[in-house]
């Protein structure tokens, strides 16, 4: 109790043992969802170098932002949010009542068959994507994410600052084959998954077969990093059949004129 009282006196720390949370001036009497998570109290997620003074300032700003939103002063709340990012690179996640120090370092998780050059390339693109997101250029950031997914099967977890490769990406299997996450990819001919056709269209069976074959060829080009050749196939299919390819979902469709 002496420690608790000392923290309260020196730093205005409030502690709730039930939720295992502490906050600078947190309003623990305002319970949130049915699990009793307090409103206005944000917990820190992930790492990042911050001094005790910085953490105290950040906690106070987050609490001020909470009160601004509660009073429907959304302009003030947005100003605090922007100041947190500009001053401390802090991003606030209102869905989970968390905050974290944004960093361009993403940890690679799990095993994969990528070369050192591919890993270096992915890391560099994630750093570039981080800057775009920080500058709120979300469309450009999504292009990088989708490109990494299409080329390498990369899944990005922004909340945990991690990335991994889908274990089934690049493995040739039949639809009836169950893919084990520990599968030895060297035992297979490496090809990319087929693209699924979505939406109805008036193409003949021969046209669909042709498009599927060209998409497989395009996937091979992308795997070999022959992007100009891959783009040429995409543009040709677009010009001839109005085909729209979604590399992220591995789907294609015919757009209406």
PDB file of C-alpha atoms in Angstrom:
ATOM      1  CA  UNK A   1       0.000   0.000   0.000  1.00  0.00           C
ATOM      2  CA  UNK A   2       2.885   2.365   0.699  1.00  0.00           C
ATOM      3  CA  UNK A   3       4.229   1.751  -2.800  1.00  0.00           C
ATOM      4  CA  UNK A   4       0.781   2.338  -4.284  1.00  0.00           C
ATOM      5  CA  UNK A   5       0.339   5.571  -2.356  1.00  0.00           C
ATOM      6  CA  UNK A   6       3.818   6.735  -3.302  1.00  0.00           C
ATOM      7  CA  UNK A   7       3.128   6.144  -7.012  1.00  0.00           C
ATOM      8  CA  UNK A   8      -0.181   7.970  -6.732  1.00  0.00           C
ATOM      9  CA  UNK A   9       1.447  10.948  -5.045  1.00  0.00           C
ATOM     10  CA  UNK A  10       4.448  11.231  -7.353  1.00  0.00           C
ATOM     11  CA  UNK A  11       2.968  10.256 -10.700  1.00  0.00           C
ATOM     12  CA  UNK A  12      -0.841  10.319 -10.264  1.00  0.00           C
ATOM     13  CA  UNK A  13      -0.828   6.578 -10.918  1.00  0.00           C
ATOM     14  CA  UNK A  14      -4.098   4.693 -10.470  1.00  0.00           C
ATOM     15  CA  UNK A  15      -3.914   0.909 -10.171  1.00  0.00           C
ATOM     16  CA  UNK A  16      -6.619  -1.685 -10.672  1.00  0.00           C
ATOM     17  CA  UNK A  17      -5.532  -5.106  -9.462  1.00  0.00           C
ATOM     18  CA  UNK A  18      -8.593  -6.773 -10.936  1.00  0.00           C
ATOM     19  CA  UNK A  19      -7.738  -5.866 -14.533  1.00  0.00           C
ATOM     20  CA  UNK A  20      -3.973  -5.793 -13.906  1.00  0.00           C
ATOM     21  CA  UNK A  21      -3.823  -2.266 -15.305  1.00  0.00           C
ATOM     22  CA  UNK A  22      -2.353   1.028 -14.260  1.00  0.00           C
ATOM     23  CA  UNK A  23      -2.861   4.487 -15.681  1.00  0.00           C
ATOM     24  CA  UNK A  24      -1.889   8.089 -15.157  1.00  0.00           C
ATOM     25  CA  UNK A  25      -5.114   9.560 -13.824  1.00  0.00           C
ATOM     26  CA  UNK A  26      -7.196   6.716 -15.296  1.00  0.00           C
ATOM     27  CA  UNK A  27     -10.941   6.675 -14.727  1.00  0.00           C
ATOM     28  CA  UNK A  28     -11.420   3.154 -13.466  1.00  0.00           C
ATOM     29  CA  UNK A  29     -14.917   3.814 -12.253  1.00  0.00           C
ATOM     30  CA  UNK A  30     -16.066   4.069 -15.880  1.00  0.00           C
ATOM     31  CA  UNK A  31     -16.325   0.455 -16.867  1.00  0.00           C
ATOM     32  CA  UNK A  32     -16.366  -0.348 -20.549  1.00  0.00           C
ATOM     33  CA  UNK A  33     -17.517  -3.598 -22.111  1.00  0.00           C
ATOM     34  CA  UNK A  34     -19.075  -6.587 -20.390  1.00  0.00           C
ATOM     35  CA  UNK A  35     -15.615  -7.789 -19.395  1.00  0.00           C
ATOM     36  CA  UNK A  36     -15.176  -4.689 -17.288  1.00  0.00           C
ATOM     37  CA  UNK A  37     -12.312  -3.107 -19.213  1.00  0.00           C
ATOM     38  CA  UNK A  38     -12.097   0.526 -18.043  1.00  0.00           C
ATOM     39  CA  UNK A  39     -12.802   3.322 -20.465  1.00  0.00           C
ATOM     40  CA  UNK A  40     -10.132   5.932 -20.917  1.00  0.00           C
ATOM     41  CA  UNK A  41      -7.370   3.508 -19.883  1.00  0.00           C
ATOM     42  CA  UNK A  42      -4.978   2.451 -22.630  1.00  0.00           C
ATOM     43  CA  UNK A  43      -2.288  -0.165 -22.120  1.00  0.00           C
ATOM     44  CA  UNK A  44       1.023  -0.116 -23.901  1.00  0.00           C
ATOM     45  CA  UNK A  45       1.606  -2.702 -26.628  1.00  0.00           C
ATOM     46  CA  UNK A  46       4.990  -3.905 -27.906  1.00  0.00           C
ATOM     47  CA  UNK A  47       8.353  -2.313 -27.233  1.00  0.00           C
ATOM     48  CA  UNK A  48      10.025   0.994 -27.955  1.00  0.00           C
ATOM     49  CA  UNK A  49      12.548   3.246 -26.246  1.00  0.00           C
ATOM     50  CA  UNK A  50      10.801   5.771 -24.024  1.00  0.00           C
ATOM     51  CA  UNK A  51      11.835   7.505 -20.837  1.00  0.00           C
ATOM     52  CA  UNK A  52       9.594   7.491 -17.767  1.00  0.00           C
ATOM     53  CA  UNK A  53       8.869  11.163 -18.425  1.00  0.00           C
ATOM     54  CA  UNK A  54       7.816  10.406 -22.002  1.00  0.00           C
ATOM     55  CA  UNK A  55       5.503   7.605 -20.884  1.00  0.00           C
ATOM     56  CA  UNK A  56       3.916   9.902 -18.324  1.00  0.00           C
ATOM     57  CA  UNK A  57       3.378  12.609 -20.938  1.00  0.00           C
ATOM     58  CA  UNK A  58       1.948  10.119 -23.426  1.00  0.00           C
ATOM     59  CA  UNK A  59      -0.463   8.672 -20.868  1.00  0.00           C
ATOM     60  CA  UNK A  60      -1.711  12.139 -20.004  1.00  0.00           C
ATOM     61  CA  UNK A  61      -2.184  13.045 -23.674  1.00  0.00           C
ATOM     62  CA  UNK A  62      -4.119   9.848 -24.293  1.00  0.00           C
ATOM     63  CA  UNK A  63      -6.343  10.570 -21.321  1.00  0.00           C
ATOM     64  CA  UNK A  64      -6.897  14.139 -22.553  1.00  0.00           C
ATOM     65  CA  UNK A  65      -7.813  12.740 -25.948  1.00  0.00           C
ATOM     66  CA  UNK A  66     -10.302  10.348 -24.358  1.00  0.00           C
ATOM     67  CA  UNK A  67     -12.035  13.234 -22.565  1.00  0.00           C
ATOM     68  CA  UNK A  68     -12.053  15.298 -25.759  1.00  0.00           C
ATOM     69  CA  UNK A  69     -13.762  12.467 -27.636  1.00  0.00           C
ATOM     70  CA  UNK A  70     -16.199  11.955 -24.774  1.00  0.00           C
ATOM     71  CA  UNK A  71     -17.150  15.620 -25.009  1.00  0.00           C
ATOM     72  CA  UNK A  72     -17.443  15.222 -28.812  1.00  0.00           C
ATOM     73  CA  UNK A  73     -14.586  17.646 -29.376  1.00  0.00           C
ATOM     74  CA  UNK A  74     -13.223  15.528 -32.190  1.00  0.00           C
ATOM     75  CA  UNK A  75     -10.990  18.237 -33.645  1.00  0.00           C
ATOM     76  CA  UNK A  76      -9.108  18.481 -30.353  1.00  0.00           C
ATOM     77  CA  UNK A  77      -8.923  14.695 -30.129  1.00  0.00           C
ATOM     78  CA  UNK A  78      -7.466  14.510 -33.633  1.00  0.00           C
ATOM     79  CA  UNK A  79      -4.908  17.184 -32.782  1.00  0.00           C
ATOM     80  CA  UNK A  80      -3.757  15.149 -29.789  1.00  0.00           C
ATOM     81  CA  UNK A  81      -3.584  12.007 -31.926  1.00  0.00           C
ATOM     82  CA  UNK A  82      -1.442  13.802 -34.497  1.00  0.00           C
ATOM     83  CA  UNK A  83       0.779  15.279 -31.789  1.00  0.00           C
ATOM     84  CA  UNK A  84       1.348  11.814 -30.322  1.00  0.00           C
ATOM     85  CA  UNK A  85       2.522  10.535 -33.695  1.00  0.00           C
ATOM     86  CA  UNK A  86       4.608  13.593 -34.518  1.00  0.00           C
ATOM     87  CA  UNK A  87       6.311  13.892 -31.122  1.00  0.00           C
ATOM     88  CA  UNK A  88       6.601  10.285 -29.953  1.00  0.00           C
ATOM     89  CA  UNK A  89       5.694   8.145 -33.014  1.00  0.00           C
ATOM     90  CA  UNK A  90       2.836   6.804 -30.905  1.00  0.00           C
ATOM     91  CA  UNK A  91      -0.223   5.257 -32.509  1.00  0.00           C
ATOM     92  CA  UNK A  92      -3.421   4.812 -30.510  1.00  0.00           C
ATOM     93  CA  UNK A  93      -5.643   1.791 -31.154  1.00  0.00           C
ATOM     94  CA  UNK A  94      -9.134   2.620 -29.907  1.00  0.00           C
ATOM     95  CA  UNK A  95     -10.474  -0.831 -30.730  1.00  0.00           C
ATOM     96  CA  UNK A  96      -8.281  -2.535 -28.159  1.00  0.00           C
ATOM     97  CA  UNK A  97      -7.585   0.426 -25.854  1.00  0.00           C
ATOM     98  CA  UNK A  98      -3.882   0.135 -26.597  1.00  0.00           C
ATOM     99  CA  UNK A  99      -1.043   2.368 -27.703  1.00  0.00           C
ATOM    100  CA  UNK A 100       2.316   1.558 -29.163  1.00  0.00           C
ATOM    101  CA  UNK A 101       5.452   3.210 -30.445  1.00  0.00           C
ATOM    102  CA  UNK A 102       5.423   2.888 -34.200  1.00  0.00           C
ATOM    103  CA  UNK A 103       8.623   1.527 -35.683  1.00  0.00           C
ATOM    104  CA  UNK A 104       9.645   0.542 -39.180  1.00  0.00           C
ATOM    105  CA  UNK A 105      11.214  -2.685 -37.898  1.00  0.00           C
ATOM    106  CA  UNK A 106       9.025  -5.726 -38.547  1.00  0.00           C
ATOM    107  CA  UNK A 107      10.131  -9.115 -37.197  1.00  0.00           C
ATOM    108  CA  UNK A 108      10.037 -12.081 -39.551  1.00  0.00           C
ATOM    109  CA  UNK A 109       8.157 -14.986 -37.994  1.00  0.00           C
ATOM    110  CA  UNK A 110       8.106 -18.661 -38.954  1.00  0.00           C
ATOM    111  CA  UNK A 111      10.070 -20.598 -41.536  1.00  0.00           C
ATOM    112  CA  UNK A 112      10.138 -19.953 -45.262  1.00  0.00           C
ATOM    113  CA  UNK A 113      12.202 -20.610 -48.367  1.00  0.00           C
ATOM    114  CA  UNK A 114      12.976 -16.993 -49.187  1.00  0.00           C
ATOM    115  CA  UNK A 115      16.484 -16.013 -50.177  1.00  0.00           C
ATOM    116  CA  UNK A 116      18.455 -13.459 -48.167  1.00  0.00           C
ATOM    117  CA  UNK A 117      17.924 -11.017 -51.014  1.00  0.00           C
ATOM    118  CA  UNK A 118      14.155 -11.527 -50.886  1.00  0.00           C
ATOM    119  CA  UNK A 119      14.082 -10.987 -47.117  1.00  0.00           C
ATOM    120  CA  UNK A 120      16.148  -7.828 -47.487  1.00  0.00           C
ATOM    121  CA  UNK A 121      13.798  -6.610 -50.212  1.00  0.00           C
ATOM    122  CA  UNK A 122      10.704  -7.309 -48.092  1.00  0.00           C
ATOM    123  CA  UNK A 123      12.207  -5.510 -45.088  1.00  0.00           C
ATOM    124  CA  UNK A 124      13.009  -2.476 -47.229  1.00  0.00           C
ATOM    125  CA  UNK A 125       9.492  -2.358 -48.673  1.00  0.00           C
ATOM    126  CA  UNK A 126       7.968  -2.622 -45.198  1.00  0.00           C
ATOM    127  CA  UNK A 127      10.069   0.343 -44.097  1.00  0.00           C
ATOM    128  CA  UNK A 128       8.844   2.260 -47.127  1.00  0.00           C
ATOM    129  CA  UNK A 129       5.275   1.245 -46.318  1.00  0.00           C
ATOM    130  CA  UNK A 130       5.704   2.435 -42.729  1.00  0.00           C
ATOM    131  CA  UNK A 131       6.637   5.917 -43.930  1.00  0.00           C
ATOM    132  CA  UNK A 132       3.644   5.997 -46.274  1.00  0.00           C
ATOM    133  CA  UNK A 133       1.280   5.005 -43.472  1.00  0.00           C
ATOM    134  CA  UNK A 134       2.827   7.562 -41.148  1.00  0.00           C
ATOM    135  CA  UNK A 135       2.171  10.209 -43.812  1.00  0.00           C
ATOM    136  CA  UNK A 136      -1.377   8.840 -44.238  1.00  0.00           C
ATOM    137  CA  UNK A 137      -0.771   7.738 -47.807  1.00  0.00           C
ATOM    138  CA  UNK A 138      -2.779   4.607 -47.141  1.00  0.00           C
ATOM    139  CA  UNK A 139      -3.532   3.742 -50.751  1.00  0.00           C
ATOM    140  CA  UNK A 140       0.169   3.681 -51.626  1.00  0.00           C
ATOM    141  CA  UNK A 141       0.879   1.690 -48.458  1.00  0.00           C
ATOM    142  CA  UNK A 142      -1.764  -0.875 -49.430  1.00  0.00           C
ATOM    143  CA  UNK A 143      -0.188  -1.241 -52.869  1.00  0.00           C
ATOM    144  CA  UNK A 144       3.082  -2.321 -51.230  1.00  0.00           C
ATOM    145  CA  UNK A 145       1.285  -4.733 -48.904  1.00  0.00           C
ATOM    146  CA  UNK A 146      -0.666  -6.303 -51.761  1.00  0.00           C
ATOM    147  CA  UNK A 147       2.465  -6.532 -53.905  1.00  0.00           C
ATOM    148  CA  UNK A 148       4.351  -8.386 -51.158  1.00  0.00           C
ATOM    149  CA  UNK A 149       1.406 -10.736 -50.741  1.00  0.00           C
ATOM    150  CA  UNK A 150       1.190 -11.390 -54.457  1.00  0.00           C
ATOM    151  CA  UNK A 151       4.925 -11.929 -54.982  1.00  0.00           C
ATOM    152  CA  UNK A 152       5.954 -13.733 -51.827  1.00  0.00           C
ATOM    153  CA  UNK A 153       2.806 -14.717 -49.928  1.00  0.00           C
ATOM    154  CA  UNK A 154       3.686 -12.259 -47.163  1.00  0.00           C
ATOM    155  CA  UNK A 155       1.175 -11.650 -44.378  1.00  0.00           C
ATOM    156  CA  UNK A 156       1.782  -8.421 -42.432  1.00  0.00           C
ATOM    157  CA  UNK A 157       0.623  -7.981 -38.838  1.00  0.00           C
ATOM    158  CA  UNK A 158       0.831  -4.263 -38.106  1.00  0.00           C
ATOM    159  CA  UNK A 159      -0.429  -4.626 -34.577  1.00  0.00           C
ATOM    160  CA  UNK A 160       2.310  -7.053 -33.581  1.00  0.00           C
ATOM    161  CA  UNK A 161       4.917  -5.567 -35.974  1.00  0.00           C
ATOM    162  CA  UNK A 162       5.533  -8.967 -37.542  1.00  0.00           C
ATOM    163  CA  UNK A 163       5.454 -10.535 -40.974  1.00  0.00           C
ATOM    164  CA  UNK A 164       5.362 -14.121 -42.155  1.00  0.00           C
ATOM    165  CA  UNK A 165       4.993 -16.149 -45.316  1.00  0.00           C
ATOM    166  CA  UNK A 166       1.892 -18.239 -45.851  1.00  0.00           C
ATOM    167  CA  UNK A 167       3.263 -21.819 -45.523  1.00  0.00           C
ATOM    168  CA  UNK A 168       1.154 -22.963 -48.463  1.00  0.00           C
ATOM    169  CA  UNK A 169       2.351 -20.204 -50.790  1.00  0.00           C
ATOM    170  CA  UNK A 170       4.190 -21.535 -53.793  1.00  0.00           C
ATOM    171  CA  UNK A 171       3.455 -25.225 -53.151  1.00  0.00           C
ATOM    172  CA  UNK A 172       1.850 -27.187 -55.938  1.00  0.00           C
ATOM    173  CA  UNK A 173      -0.911 -29.322 -54.400  1.00  0.00           C
ATOM    174  CA  UNK A 174      -4.258 -30.654 -55.538  1.00  0.00           C
ATOM    175  CA  UNK A 175      -7.452 -29.247 -54.067  1.00  0.00           C
ATOM    176  CA  UNK A 176      -7.906 -32.467 -52.088  1.00  0.00           C
ATOM    177  CA  UNK A 177      -4.448 -32.321 -50.547  1.00  0.00           C
ATOM    178  CA  UNK A 178      -4.197 -31.009 -47.001  1.00  0.00           C
ATOM    179  CA  UNK A 179      -1.260 -28.618 -46.746  1.00  0.00           C
ATOM    180  CA  UNK A 180       0.836 -29.086 -43.632  1.00  0.00           C
ATOM    181  CA  UNK A 181       2.517 -25.951 -42.291  1.00  0.00           C
ATOM    182  CA  UNK A 182       5.704 -27.973 -41.873  1.00  0.00           C
ATOM    183  CA  UNK A 183       5.658 -29.254 -45.467  1.00  0.00           C
ATOM    184  CA  UNK A 184       9.034 -29.488 -47.183  1.00  0.00           C
ATOM    185  CA  UNK A 185       8.608 -27.203 -50.168  1.00  0.00           C
ATOM    186  CA  UNK A 186      11.679 -28.632 -51.902  1.00  0.00           C
ATOM    187  CA  UNK A 187       9.731 -31.845 -52.470  1.00  0.00           C
ATOM    188  CA  UNK A 188       7.400 -30.045 -54.857  1.00  0.00           C
ATOM    189  CA  UNK A 189       7.706 -28.155 -58.091  1.00  0.00           C
ATOM    190  CA  UNK A 190       7.325 -24.572 -56.952  1.00  0.00           C
ATOM    191  CA  UNK A 191       4.421 -22.901 -58.679  1.00  0.00           C
ATOM    192  CA  UNK A 192       1.903 -20.377 -57.474  1.00  0.00           C
ATOM    193  CA  UNK A 193      -1.687 -21.142 -56.654  1.00  0.00           C
ATOM    194  CA  UNK A 194      -4.247 -20.927 -59.429  1.00  0.00           C
ATOM    195  CA  UNK A 195      -6.316 -17.776 -59.623  1.00  0.00           C
ATOM    196  CA  UNK A 196     -10.032 -18.257 -59.031  1.00  0.00           C
ATOM    197  CA  UNK A 197     -12.520 -16.716 -61.451  1.00  0.00           C
ATOM    198  CA  UNK A 198     -15.210 -14.653 -59.702  1.00  0.00           C
ATOM    199  CA  UNK A 199     -18.412 -13.172 -61.113  1.00  0.00           C
ATOM    200  CA  UNK A 200     -20.329 -14.401 -64.120  1.00  0.00           C
ATOM    201  CA  UNK A 201     -19.161 -13.508 -67.620  1.00  0.00           C
ATOM    202  CA  UNK A 202     -19.737 -14.412 -71.251  1.00  0.00           C
ATOM    203  CA  UNK A 203     -16.308 -15.922 -71.917  1.00  0.00           C
ATOM    204  CA  UNK A 204     -16.071 -19.262 -73.671  1.00  0.00           C
ATOM    205  CA  UNK A 205     -14.472 -22.258 -71.961  1.00  0.00           C
ATOM    206  CA  UNK A 206     -11.504 -21.857 -74.300  1.00  0.00           C
ATOM    207  CA  UNK A 207     -11.062 -18.213 -73.248  1.00  0.00           C
ATOM    208  CA  UNK A 208     -11.186 -19.117 -69.556  1.00  0.00           C
ATOM    209  CA  UNK A 209      -8.632 -21.867 -70.088  1.00  0.00           C
ATOM    210  CA  UNK A 210      -6.393 -19.446 -71.968  1.00  0.00           C
ATOM    211  CA  UNK A 211      -6.642 -16.808 -69.233  1.00  0.00           C
ATOM    212  CA  UNK A 212      -5.836 -19.375 -66.525  1.00  0.00           C
ATOM    213  CA  UNK A 213      -2.780 -20.527 -68.421  1.00  0.00           C
ATOM    214  CA  UNK A 214      -1.550 -16.969 -68.904  1.00  0.00           C
ATOM    215  CA  UNK A 215      -2.044 -16.205 -65.217  1.00  0.00           C
ATOM    216  CA  UNK A 216       0.057 -19.240 -64.317  1.00  0.00           C
ATOM    217  CA  UNK A 217       2.762 -17.987 -66.668  1.00  0.00           C
ATOM    218  CA  UNK A 218       2.483 -14.543 -65.100  1.00  0.00           C
ATOM    219  CA  UNK A 219       2.899 -16.067 -61.635  1.00  0.00           C
ATOM    220  CA  UNK A 220       6.068 -17.796 -62.789  1.00  0.00           C
ATOM    221  CA  UNK A 221       7.430 -14.502 -64.102  1.00  0.00           C
ATOM    222  CA  UNK A 222       6.664 -12.777 -60.811  1.00  0.00           C
ATOM    223  CA  UNK A 223       8.333 -15.571 -58.880  1.00  0.00           C
ATOM    224  CA  UNK A 224      11.429 -15.076 -61.019  1.00  0.00           C
ATOM    225  CA  UNK A 225      11.105 -11.287 -60.470  1.00  0.00           C
ATOM    226  CA  UNK A 226      10.543 -10.706 -64.183  1.00  0.00           C
ATOM    227  CA  UNK A 227       8.003  -8.040 -63.408  1.00  0.00           C
ATOM    228  CA  UNK A 228       7.941  -6.398 -66.837  1.00  0.00           C
ATOM    229  CA  UNK A 229       7.000  -9.707 -68.455  1.00  0.00           C
ATOM    230  CA  UNK A 230       4.371 -10.310 -65.753  1.00  0.00           C
ATOM    231  CA  UNK A 231       2.914  -6.853 -66.264  1.00  0.00           C
ATOM    232  CA  UNK A 232       2.800  -7.393 -70.014  1.00  0.00           C
ATOM    233  CA  UNK A 233       0.589 -10.464 -69.519  1.00  0.00           C
ATOM    234  CA  UNK A 234      -1.673  -8.581 -67.120  1.00  0.00           C
ATOM    235  CA  UNK A 235      -2.035  -5.682 -69.560  1.00  0.00           C
ATOM    236  CA  UNK A 236      -2.699  -8.033 -72.470  1.00  0.00           C
ATOM    237  CA  UNK A 237      -5.474  -9.830 -70.579  1.00  0.00           C
ATOM    238  CA  UNK A 238      -6.915  -6.496 -69.597  1.00  0.00           C
ATOM    239  CA  UNK A 239      -6.890  -5.252 -73.179  1.00  0.00           C
ATOM    240  CA  UNK A 240      -8.272  -8.411 -74.758  1.00  0.00           C
ATOM    241  CA  UNK A 241     -10.794  -9.618 -72.177  1.00  0.00           C
ATOM    242  CA  UNK A 242     -11.221  -6.746 -69.658  1.00  0.00           C
ATOM    243  CA  UNK A 243      -9.698  -9.037 -67.032  1.00  0.00           C
ATOM    244  CA  UNK A 244      -9.064  -7.503 -63.620  1.00  0.00           C
ATOM    245  CA  UNK A 245      -6.513  -9.451 -61.535  1.00  0.00           C
ATOM    246  CA  UNK A 246      -6.439  -9.294 -57.741  1.00  0.00           C
ATOM    247  CA  UNK A 247      -3.078 -10.658 -56.603  1.00  0.00           C
ATOM    248  CA  UNK A 248      -3.942 -10.346 -52.952  1.00  0.00           C
ATOM    249  CA  UNK A 249      -6.997 -12.623 -53.055  1.00  0.00           C
ATOM    250  CA  UNK A 250      -5.752 -14.704 -55.997  1.00  0.00           C
ATOM    251  CA  UNK A 251      -8.876 -13.945 -57.992  1.00  0.00           C
ATOM    252  CA  UNK A 252      -9.729 -12.562 -61.412  1.00  0.00           C
ATOM    253  CA  UNK A 253     -12.888 -11.206 -62.930  1.00  0.00           C
ATOM    254  CA  UNK A 254     -14.139  -9.656 -66.143  1.00  0.00           C
ATOM    255  CA  UNK A 255     -15.190  -6.049 -65.757  1.00  0.00           C
ATOM    256  CA  UNK A 256     -18.162  -4.777 -67.679  1.00  0.00           C
ATOM    257  CA  UNK A 257     -17.427  -2.235 -70.361  1.00  0.00           C
TER     258      UNK A 257
END
